[in-house]
PDB file of C-alpha atoms and ligand atoms in Angstrom:
ATOM      1  CA  UNK A   1     137.533   9.811 -34.880  1.00 79.00           C
ATOM      2  CA  UNK A   2     140.100  10.860 -32.122  1.00 85.00           C
ATOM      3  CA  UNK A   3     138.642  12.025 -28.715  1.00 85.00           C
ATOM      4  CA  UNK A   4     140.431  14.138 -26.659  1.00 91.00           C
ATOM      5  CA  UNK A   5     141.470  12.992 -23.303  1.00 92.00           C
ATOM      6  CA  UNK A   6     139.871  16.269 -21.615  1.00 93.00           C
ATOM      7  CA  UNK A   7     136.617  15.225 -23.764  1.00 94.00           C
ATOM      8  CA  UNK A   8     136.701  11.664 -22.234  1.00 94.00           C
ATOM      9  CA  UNK A   9     137.003  13.050 -18.778  1.00 95.00           C
ATOM     10  CA  UNK A  10     134.024  15.503 -19.015  1.00 95.00           C
ATOM     11  CA  UNK A  11     131.862  12.854 -20.837  1.00 95.00           C
ATOM     12  CA  UNK A  12     132.435  10.583 -18.017  1.00 96.00           C
ATOM     13  CA  UNK A  13     131.907  13.278 -15.575  1.00 97.00           C
ATOM     14  CA  UNK A  14     128.646  14.065 -16.807  1.00 97.00           C
ATOM     15  CA  UNK A  15     127.528  10.492 -17.095  1.00 97.00           C
ATOM     16  CA  UNK A  16     128.532  10.179 -13.110  1.00 98.00           C
ATOM     17  CA  UNK A  17     126.315  13.442 -12.411  1.00 97.00           C
ATOM     18  CA  UNK A  18     123.295  12.066 -14.137  1.00 98.00           C
ATOM     19  CA  UNK A  19     123.449   8.913 -12.229  1.00 98.00           C
ATOM     20  CA  UNK A  20     123.899  10.697  -9.198  1.00 97.00           C
ATOM     21  CA  UNK A  21     120.794  13.178  -9.897  1.00 97.00           C
ATOM     22  CA  UNK A  22     119.002   9.894 -10.414  1.00 97.00           C
ATOM     23  CA  UNK A  23     120.070   8.487  -7.394  1.00 95.00           C
ATOM     24  CA  UNK A  24     119.223  11.175  -5.306  1.00 94.00           C
ATOM     25  CA  UNK A  25     115.585  11.539  -6.779  1.00 92.00           C
ATOM     26  CA  UNK A  26     115.397   7.891  -5.818  1.00 91.00           C
ATOM     27  CA  UNK A  27     116.615   8.200  -2.301  1.00 89.00           C
ATOM     28  CA  UNK A  28     114.451  11.082  -1.659  1.00 85.00           C
ATOM     29  CA  UNK A  29     111.269   8.967  -2.923  1.00 83.00           C
ATOM     30  CA  UNK A  30     112.037   5.807  -0.837  1.00 82.00           C
ATOM     31  CA  UNK A  31     114.843   6.367   1.236  1.00 79.00           C
ATOM     32  CA  UNK A  32     114.229   8.235   4.626  1.00 74.00           C
ATOM     33  CA  UNK A  33     110.916   6.221   5.289  1.00 70.00           C
ATOM     34  CA  UNK A  34     108.688   8.484   2.904  1.00 73.00           C
ATOM     35  CA  UNK A  35     105.373   6.761   2.395  1.00 74.00           C
ATOM     36  CA  UNK A  36     102.110   7.917   0.793  1.00 74.00           C
ATOM     37  CA  UNK A  37      99.443   8.407   2.967  1.00 76.00           C
ATOM     38  CA  UNK A  38      96.976   5.372   3.276  1.00 76.00           C
ATOM     39  CA  UNK A  39      93.659   5.156   1.977  1.00 79.00           C
ATOM     40  CA  UNK A  40      91.702   4.736   5.248  1.00 80.00           C
ATOM     41  CA  UNK A  41      88.327   4.534   3.352  1.00 85.00           C
ATOM     42  CA  UNK A  42      85.430   7.065   3.587  1.00 87.00           C
ATOM     43  CA  UNK A  43      82.910   8.587   6.052  1.00 88.00           C
ATOM     44  CA  UNK A  44      80.214  10.712   6.065  1.00 85.00           C
ATOM     45  CA  UNK A  45      81.987  14.209   5.104  1.00 85.00           C
ATOM     46  CA  UNK A  46      80.037  16.281   7.665  1.00 86.00           C
ATOM     47  CA  UNK A  47      79.660  13.582  10.459  1.00 88.00           C
ATOM     48  CA  UNK A  48      82.324  11.247  10.535  1.00 89.00           C
ATOM     49  CA  UNK A  49      80.962  10.243  14.093  1.00 88.00           C
ATOM     50  CA  UNK A  50      78.110   8.337  12.094  1.00 86.00           C
ATOM     51  CA  UNK A  51      80.555   5.741  10.847  1.00 88.00           C
ATOM     52  CA  UNK A  52      81.130   3.076  13.714  1.00 86.00           C
ATOM     53  CA  UNK A  53      84.881   3.723  13.689  1.00 86.00           C
ATOM     54  CA  UNK A  54      84.605   7.640  14.800  1.00 90.00           C
ATOM     55  CA  UNK A  55      81.628   6.953  16.975  1.00 89.00           C
ATOM     56  CA  UNK A  56      84.126   7.514  20.136  1.00 90.00           C
ATOM     57  CA  UNK A  57      87.170   8.709  18.878  1.00 92.00           C
ATOM     58  CA  UNK A  58      90.249   7.680  20.974  1.00 91.00           C
ATOM     59  CA  UNK A  59      93.192   5.137  21.144  1.00 92.00           C
ATOM     60  CA  UNK A  60      92.438   1.568  20.790  1.00 92.00           C
ATOM     61  CA  UNK A  61      94.695  -1.578  20.907  1.00 90.00           C
ATOM     62  CA  UNK A  62      93.996  -4.967  19.352  1.00 88.00           C
ATOM     63  CA  UNK A  63      94.986  -8.134  20.339  1.00 85.00           C
ATOM     64  CA  UNK A  64      98.336  -8.054  18.353  1.00 83.00           C
ATOM     65  CA  UNK A  65      99.177  -4.976  20.319  1.00 84.00           C
ATOM     66  CA  UNK A  66      98.895  -2.620  17.538  1.00 89.00           C
ATOM     67  CA  UNK A  67      97.428   0.763  18.233  1.00 92.00           C
ATOM     68  CA  UNK A  68      95.090   2.826  16.493  1.00 93.00           C
ATOM     69  CA  UNK A  69      94.164   6.493  17.162  1.00 94.00           C
ATOM     70  CA  UNK A  70      90.846   7.601  15.704  1.00 94.00           C
ATOM     71  CA  UNK A  71      90.950  11.488  15.358  1.00 95.00           C
ATOM     72  CA  UNK A  72      88.130  13.751  14.626  1.00 95.00           C
ATOM     73  CA  UNK A  73      89.566  17.141  13.263  1.00 95.00           C
ATOM     74  CA  UNK A  74      86.946  20.186  13.127  1.00 95.00           C
ATOM     75  CA  UNK A  75      87.317  23.842  13.593  1.00 94.00           C
ATOM     76  CA  UNK A  76      89.238  24.397  15.479  1.00 94.00           C
ATOM     77  CA  UNK A  77      90.282  21.313  17.508  1.00 95.00           C
ATOM     78  CA  UNK A  78      91.561  17.675  17.014  1.00 96.00           C
ATOM     79  CA  UNK A  79      89.488  15.056  19.205  1.00 91.00           C
ATOM     80  CA  UNK A  80      91.313  13.516  20.985  1.00 92.00           C
ATOM     81  CA  UNK A  81      94.621  15.968  21.008  1.00 90.00           C
ATOM     82  CA  UNK A  82      93.311  19.254  21.843  1.00 94.00           C
ATOM     83  CA  UNK A  83      91.260  18.898  24.916  1.00 90.00           C
ATOM     84  CA  UNK A  84      93.249  15.922  26.346  1.00 91.00           C
ATOM     85  CA  UNK A  85      96.546  14.674  25.021  1.00 93.00           C
ATOM     86  CA  UNK A  86      96.396  11.626  22.749  1.00 94.00           C
ATOM     87  CA  UNK A  87      98.500   9.161  24.819  1.00 92.00           C
ATOM     88  CA  UNK A  88     100.395   6.240  23.094  1.00 92.00           C
ATOM     89  CA  UNK A  89     103.251   3.815  23.727  1.00 92.00           C
ATOM     90  CA  UNK A  90     106.642   4.278  22.943  1.00 92.00           C
ATOM     91  CA  UNK A  91     108.108   1.517  20.494  1.00 89.00           C
ATOM     92  CA  UNK A  92     104.554   0.437  19.387  1.00 88.00           C
ATOM     93  CA  UNK A  93     103.038   0.612  15.755  1.00 90.00           C
ATOM     94  CA  UNK A  94     100.686   3.284  15.993  1.00 92.00           C
ATOM     95  CA  UNK A  95      98.293   3.990  13.306  1.00 93.00           C
ATOM     96  CA  UNK A  96      96.400   7.288  12.905  1.00 94.00           C
ATOM     97  CA  UNK A  97      92.967   7.505  11.290  1.00 95.00           C
ATOM     98  CA  UNK A  98      91.786  11.058  10.762  1.00 95.00           C
ATOM     99  CA  UNK A  99      88.400  12.362   9.593  1.00 95.00           C
ATOM    100  CA  UNK A 100      87.309  15.920   9.194  1.00 95.00           C
ATOM    101  CA  UNK A 101      83.898  16.717  10.480  1.00 94.00           C
ATOM    102  CA  UNK A 102      83.627  20.340   8.428  1.00 93.00           C
ATOM    103  CA  UNK A 103      86.241  21.624   6.172  1.00 95.00           C
ATOM    104  CA  UNK A 104      89.992  20.466   4.937  1.00 95.00           C
ATOM    105  CA  UNK A 105      92.308  20.424   7.739  1.00 97.00           C
ATOM    106  CA  UNK A 106      95.926  19.442   8.139  1.00 96.00           C
ATOM    107  CA  UNK A 107      97.228  16.885  10.718  1.00 96.00           C
ATOM    108  CA  UNK A 108     101.198  17.208  10.915  1.00 96.00           C
ATOM    109  CA  UNK A 109     103.176  15.879  14.029  1.00 94.00           C
ATOM    110  CA  UNK A 110     105.981  18.693  14.436  1.00 92.00           C
ATOM    111  CA  UNK A 111     109.539  17.471  13.646  1.00 84.00           C
ATOM    112  CA  UNK A 112     108.365  14.290  12.219  1.00 85.00           C
ATOM    113  CA  UNK A 113     107.333  13.262   8.678  1.00 82.00           C
ATOM    114  CA  UNK A 114     103.707  12.380   9.395  1.00 89.00           C
ATOM    115  CA  UNK A 115     101.966  14.865   7.665  1.00 92.00           C
ATOM    116  CA  UNK A 116      98.720  14.976   5.704  1.00 93.00           C
ATOM    117  CA  UNK A 117      95.572  16.693   4.715  1.00 94.00           C
ATOM    118  CA  UNK A 118      92.282  15.718   6.405  1.00 95.00           C
ATOM    119  CA  UNK A 119      89.843  15.892   3.768  1.00 94.00           C
ATOM    120  CA  UNK A 120      86.156  15.794   4.353  1.00 94.00           C
ATOM    121  CA  UNK A 121      84.776  12.432   3.623  1.00 93.00           C
ATOM    122  CA  UNK A 122      87.884  10.898   3.253  1.00 93.00           C
ATOM    123  CA  UNK A 123      89.964   8.971   6.387  1.00 94.00           C
ATOM    124  CA  UNK A 124      93.779   9.883   6.148  1.00 93.00           C
ATOM    125  CA  UNK A 125      95.703   6.628   7.633  1.00 93.00           C
ATOM    126  CA  UNK A 126      99.296   6.945   8.903  1.00 91.00           C
ATOM    127  CA  UNK A 127     101.591   4.511  10.747  1.00 90.00           C
ATOM    128  CA  UNK A 128     104.143   5.907  12.994  1.00 90.00           C
ATOM    129  CA  UNK A 129     106.596   4.728  15.793  1.00 91.00           C
ATOM    130  CA  UNK A 130     107.428   6.745  18.482  1.00 92.00           C
ATOM    131  CA  UNK A 131     110.732   5.703  19.665  1.00 91.00           C
ATOM    132  CA  UNK A 132     111.398   7.766  22.693  1.00 90.00           C
ATOM    133  CA  UNK A 133     108.654   8.864  25.543  1.00 91.00           C
ATOM    134  CA  UNK A 134     107.837  12.454  25.464  1.00 92.00           C
ATOM    135  CA  UNK A 135     105.474  15.147  24.134  1.00 94.00           C
ATOM    136  CA  UNK A 136     104.791  15.627  20.344  1.00 94.00           C
ATOM    137  CA  UNK A 137     102.810  18.317  19.273  1.00 96.00           C
ATOM    138  CA  UNK A 138     100.229  18.076  16.377  1.00 96.00           C
ATOM    139  CA  UNK A 139      99.281  21.299  13.924  1.00 96.00           C
ATOM    140  CA  UNK A 140      96.463  21.794  11.447  1.00 97.00           C
ATOM    141  CA  UNK A 141      98.817  23.009   8.828  1.00 95.00           C
ATOM    142  CA  UNK A 142      95.806  23.774   6.446  1.00 96.00           C
ATOM    143  CA  UNK A 143      94.172  26.959   6.483  1.00 96.00           C
ATOM    144  CA  UNK A 144      90.621  26.124   7.921  1.00 96.00           C
ATOM    145  CA  UNK A 145      89.188  29.517   9.121  1.00 95.00           C
ATOM    146  CA  UNK A 146      89.418  32.303  11.542  1.00 95.00           C
ATOM    147  CA  UNK A 147      91.028  30.186  14.373  1.00 95.00           C
ATOM    148  CA  UNK A 148      93.126  27.983  12.017  1.00 96.00           C
ATOM    149  CA  UNK A 149      96.265  29.354  13.923  1.00 96.00           C
ATOM    150  CA  UNK A 150      95.085  28.245  16.967  1.00 95.00           C
ATOM    151  CA  UNK A 151      94.343  24.706  16.006  1.00 96.00           C
ATOM    152  CA  UNK A 152      96.604  22.136  17.650  1.00 96.00           C
ATOM    153  CA  UNK A 153      96.989  19.154  19.661  1.00 96.00           C
ATOM    154  CA  UNK A 154      99.303  16.912  22.054  1.00 95.00           C
ATOM    155  CA  UNK A 155     100.444  13.573  21.762  1.00 95.00           C
ATOM    156  CA  UNK A 156     102.144  12.145  24.914  1.00 93.00           C
ATOM    157  CA  UNK A 157     104.553   9.235  24.147  1.00 93.00           C
ATOM    158  CA  UNK A 158     104.508   7.138  27.535  1.00 90.00           C
ATOM    159  CA  UNK A 159     105.360   3.896  28.460  1.00 85.00           C
ATOM    160  CA  UNK A 160     102.861   0.960  27.539  1.00 79.00           C
ATOM    161  CA  UNK A 161     101.482   0.716  31.046  1.00 79.00           C
ATOM    162  CA  UNK A 162     100.588   4.383  31.225  1.00 79.00           C
ATOM    163  CA  UNK A 163      98.442   4.025  28.195  1.00 77.00           C
ATOM    164  CA  UNK A 164      94.867   4.066  28.591  1.00 76.00           C
ATOM    165  CA  UNK A 165      93.693   2.398  25.436  1.00 74.00           C
ATOM    166  CA  UNK A 166      90.111   1.170  25.186  1.00 72.00           C
ATOM    167  CA  UNK A 167      88.777  -2.095  24.059  1.00 65.00           C
ATOM    168  CA  UNK A 168      90.193  -4.055  21.291  1.00 66.00           C
ATOM    169  CA  UNK A 169      88.920  -2.851  17.818  1.00 57.00           C
ATOM    170  CA  UNK A 170      90.201  -4.707  14.907  1.00 54.00           C
ATOM    171  CA  UNK A 171      91.322  -2.052  12.025  1.00 48.00           C
TER     172      UNK A 171
HETATM  173 CU1  LIG B   1      92.302  22.927  11.207  1.00 65.21          CU
HETATM  174 CU2  LIG B   1      93.819  24.887  10.174  1.00 65.21          CU
END
């Protein structure tokens, strides 16, 4: 059987296209630092502060210099974040542990790929590294009630010496 030259070109071109499509899917899944939200365990769905980790939400640092930020989301604020900003150091690994005290909220750091749902009873865990100092904003992006649109917080990325991290707490 004879295959016309043009036919061969189209065959090769379509195979290249298929490989390219698969390549873009693989890249999109693992390329630009995409990772699943970690399973940070469970807490009381109506009172995360009953759990040891969320008793006193805030910024903690371990002996190894790892930062852990425990945040409680409730209608319609992040604690910390909304009242006082969350202060974390530039260049260090920061793990956010976010729990809801009422309904499903969102926790998105605007302009980054840090973005998770905060489901009552379930702790969302996300590790981030902020390279540069500056201010980042946190938005709730799950409709959570009448003042959902006003539910926001602030993260100040500062130098390590300006971080007021509380006592060492192992993750
Ligand atoms: Cu919390 Cu919308």
